[in-house]
Amino acid sequence: GESVGLHLPTLSVQEGDNSIINCAYSNSASDYFIWYKQESGKGPQFIIDIRSNMDKRQGQRVTVLLNKTVKHLSLQIAATQPGDSAVYFCAENAGGTSYGKLTFGQGTILTVHP
Amino acid sequence: EAGVTQFPSHSVIEKGQTVTLRCDPISGHDNLYWYRRVMGKEIKFLLHFVKESKQDESGMPNNRFLAERTGGTYSTLKVQPAELEDSGVYFCASSQGTAYGYTFGSGTRLTVV
């Protein structure tokens, strides 16, 4: 599978704990944000998204929070499971003429210990 | 529904050679995207097709990279001649609408030696 690089932020949690993964974005014009999960040997998999007119959105076991004032995005995973172990990426889209282009963050390695 | 398919899954070539990567998007998806992740760095956008037209190719690193999508179906990304810094994982994604609802393929790991 793909190696994830030696300098990614890491988060280790125990099974059943809640996890919070953070992301700082740079473009104040971005109006759409997505969290992706990438497991070894696979492509990024969509988890949850949020538009800039919202500050919170919930899915199944996941919640995304958006703070536009400080350009910060977070992903909360409730009752983390070993299957949640992966690299998590935030991505932003500024719309306009670049509506198809996502800008990814560097990624965070989440390791869940049974 | 079949997902986004990329092949080969792995390719090892020598510096100076040519490599062609292929992506088959989800059927009916007009939007097709290429991204790559060089080791240790973030996933970066290369270009975006809408059907057979290049909507945005602002991420293409240089003229050694050529992407095509003849007929608006599958796409190819050719690297000629390959350099060592081209090593990484090349992802393709497709979507029916705009940037929303991307589906990524599993990627092609390219190693240039």
XYZ file of C-alpha atoms in Angstrom:
227
model
C 0.000 0.000 0.000
C 0.895 3.644 -0.088
C 3.274 4.938 2.523
C 2.004 8.044 4.160
C 5.178 9.967 4.699
C 7.133 10.417 7.888
C 5.976 13.895 8.801
C 2.218 13.647 8.974
C 0.516 14.542 12.248
C -0.582 11.448 14.095
C -3.378 10.695 16.505
C -3.556 7.512 18.554
C -6.723 6.622 20.430
C -8.230 3.669 22.194
C -11.173 1.861 20.708
C -14.369 3.440 21.909
C -12.868 6.867 22.517
C -13.887 9.920 20.542
C -11.379 11.297 18.032
C -10.927 14.859 16.887
C -8.873 15.603 13.784
C -8.083 19.201 12.967
C -7.344 21.040 9.767
C -6.395 24.628 9.034
C -7.261 25.897 5.593
C -5.712 28.828 3.845
C -8.161 30.233 1.322
C -10.780 32.531 2.821
C -12.709 32.274 -0.463
C -13.258 28.534 -0.038
C -16.929 27.749 0.304
C -17.037 23.975 0.373
C -15.105 21.572 2.553
C -14.800 17.805 2.560
C -13.229 15.200 4.802
C -11.744 12.110 3.183
C -10.481 8.869 4.653
C -7.700 6.993 2.932
C -6.802 3.436 3.789
C -3.615 1.808 2.629
C -3.723 0.891 -1.062
C -6.987 2.714 -1.675
C -8.038 6.097 -2.931
C -9.545 8.812 -0.724
C -13.060 7.942 0.389
C -15.661 10.644 1.054
C -16.743 10.910 4.699
C -18.659 14.130 5.114
C -18.852 17.614 3.652
C -19.955 21.064 4.741
C -20.679 24.325 2.984
C -19.480 27.673 4.225
C -22.974 28.796 5.218
C -22.990 26.154 7.964
C -20.823 25.708 11.026
C -21.725 22.140 11.908
C -22.923 19.059 10.125
C -23.498 15.585 11.479
C -23.364 12.200 9.856
C -23.274 8.697 11.185
C -20.699 8.768 14.023
C -19.004 11.774 12.420
C -19.407 15.498 12.883
C -17.678 18.271 10.972
C -17.225 21.699 12.511
C -16.295 24.772 10.524
C -14.923 27.972 12.013
C -14.547 30.478 9.207
C -13.227 33.190 11.500
C -10.023 31.291 12.136
C -10.213 29.135 8.990
C -10.369 25.911 10.928
C -12.117 22.645 10.203
C -12.423 19.642 12.470
C -13.685 16.095 12.155
C -15.068 14.368 15.199
C -15.450 10.600 15.170
C -17.566 9.131 17.950
C -16.817 5.736 19.461
C -13.763 5.229 17.296
C -13.271 1.706 15.976
C -10.165 -0.113 14.699
C -11.630 0.119 11.199
C -11.374 3.894 11.456
C -7.574 3.655 11.372
C -6.484 5.486 8.225
C -5.115 8.786 6.956
C -7.678 11.580 7.083
C -7.542 14.538 4.712
C -9.484 17.746 4.684
C -10.075 19.375 1.319
C -11.424 22.765 0.298
C -12.955 24.151 -2.850
C -13.120 27.810 -3.759
C -15.745 27.488 -6.467
C -15.763 30.019 -9.261
C -13.730 29.064 -12.289
C -11.909 26.463 -10.187
C -15.089 24.703 -9.170
C -13.621 21.314 -9.930
C -10.412 21.750 -7.998
C -9.939 20.501 -4.469
C -7.026 21.658 -2.331
C -6.034 18.984 0.158
C -4.451 19.330 3.547
C -1.421 17.265 4.448
C -3.364 14.546 6.225
C -3.479 13.095 9.733
C -2.740 9.479 10.563
C -5.328 8.029 12.940
C -4.422 4.819 14.742
C -7.059 3.093 16.838
C -5.844 0.588 19.382
C -8.185 -2.251 20.381
C -22.253 0.493 -9.971
C -18.604 0.025 -10.847
C -16.245 2.519 -9.257
C -13.440 4.522 -10.790
C -10.892 2.131 -12.236
C -7.252 2.913 -12.700
C -4.501 0.875 -14.247
C -1.893 -0.142 -13.903
C -1.967 -0.233 -10.134
C 1.808 -0.099 -10.035
C 4.416 0.933 -12.577
C 8.172 0.995 -12.269
C 10.038 2.688 -15.090
C 13.464 4.089 -15.696
C 14.154 7.780 -15.882
C 13.654 8.989 -19.421
C 11.053 6.401 -20.319
C 7.411 7.028 -21.073
C 4.486 5.839 -19.011
C 0.778 6.074 -19.707
C -1.758 5.833 -16.924
C -5.381 5.107 -17.618
C -8.546 6.022 -15.764
C -12.053 4.722 -16.401
C -14.553 6.933 -14.588
C -17.938 5.895 -13.325
C -20.246 5.551 -16.304
C -22.154 8.746 -16.963
C -19.802 10.981 -15.008
C -18.930 13.959 -17.161
C -16.325 15.305 -14.745
C -12.979 13.570 -14.474
C -10.042 14.712 -12.380
C -6.410 13.778 -12.001
C -4.511 14.273 -8.751
C -1.176 13.055 -7.506
C 0.548 12.589 -4.221
C 4.292 12.787 -4.173
C 5.684 10.916 -1.196
C 5.414 12.802 2.045
C 3.385 15.603 0.565
C -0.260 16.436 0.169
C -2.530 15.305 -2.637
C -2.346 17.892 -5.404
C -4.725 18.690 -8.217
C -3.470 18.189 -11.763
C -6.434 18.801 -14.025
C -10.170 18.578 -14.574
C -12.036 17.374 -17.646
C -15.648 18.073 -18.429
C -16.477 15.437 -21.001
C -13.582 15.645 -23.464
C -12.654 19.267 -22.710
C -10.034 20.447 -20.257
C -11.866 22.685 -17.810
C -8.870 23.422 -15.608
C -5.304 22.241 -16.146
C -3.673 24.673 -13.749
C -2.081 21.884 -11.743
C -0.160 20.216 -14.535
C 3.485 20.544 -13.489
C 5.123 20.889 -16.895
C 4.867 19.897 -20.532
C 6.138 16.400 -19.847
C 2.615 15.598 -18.712
C -0.150 15.123 -21.269
C -3.714 14.234 -20.373
C -6.367 13.235 -22.847
C -9.973 12.179 -22.704
C -10.991 11.312 -26.215
C -14.720 10.808 -26.587
C -15.350 11.944 -23.056
C -15.063 8.469 -21.572
C -11.799 7.125 -20.226
C -8.754 9.322 -19.750
C -5.033 8.793 -20.093
C -2.175 10.636 -18.441
C 1.140 10.292 -20.202
C 4.461 11.250 -18.674
C 7.215 11.643 -21.240
C 10.063 11.578 -20.413
C 9.652 10.526 -16.794
C 11.875 12.072 -14.149
C 12.678 10.851 -10.643
C 10.487 13.527 -9.049
C 7.453 12.184 -10.884
C 7.353 9.227 -8.525
C 4.212 9.111 -6.438
C 0.633 7.958 -6.502
C -1.614 9.261 -9.259
C -5.298 9.357 -8.460
C -8.207 9.763 -10.782
C -11.667 10.797 -9.636
C -14.987 11.395 -11.301
C -18.240 13.110 -10.471
C -21.607 13.602 -12.071
C -21.968 17.219 -11.066
C -19.321 19.698 -10.115
C -16.794 19.339 -7.326
C -19.322 17.664 -5.121
C -19.518 13.937 -4.763
C -16.111 13.005 -6.108
C -15.338 9.285 -6.252
C -11.670 8.404 -6.322
C -9.981 5.425 -7.853
C -7.382 3.400 -5.964
C -4.543 5.138 -7.726
C -1.499 4.175 -9.753
C 1.764 4.022 -7.858
C 4.480 5.262 -10.193
C 8.109 4.692 -9.348
C 10.775 6.223 -11.536
C 14.240 4.788 -10.983
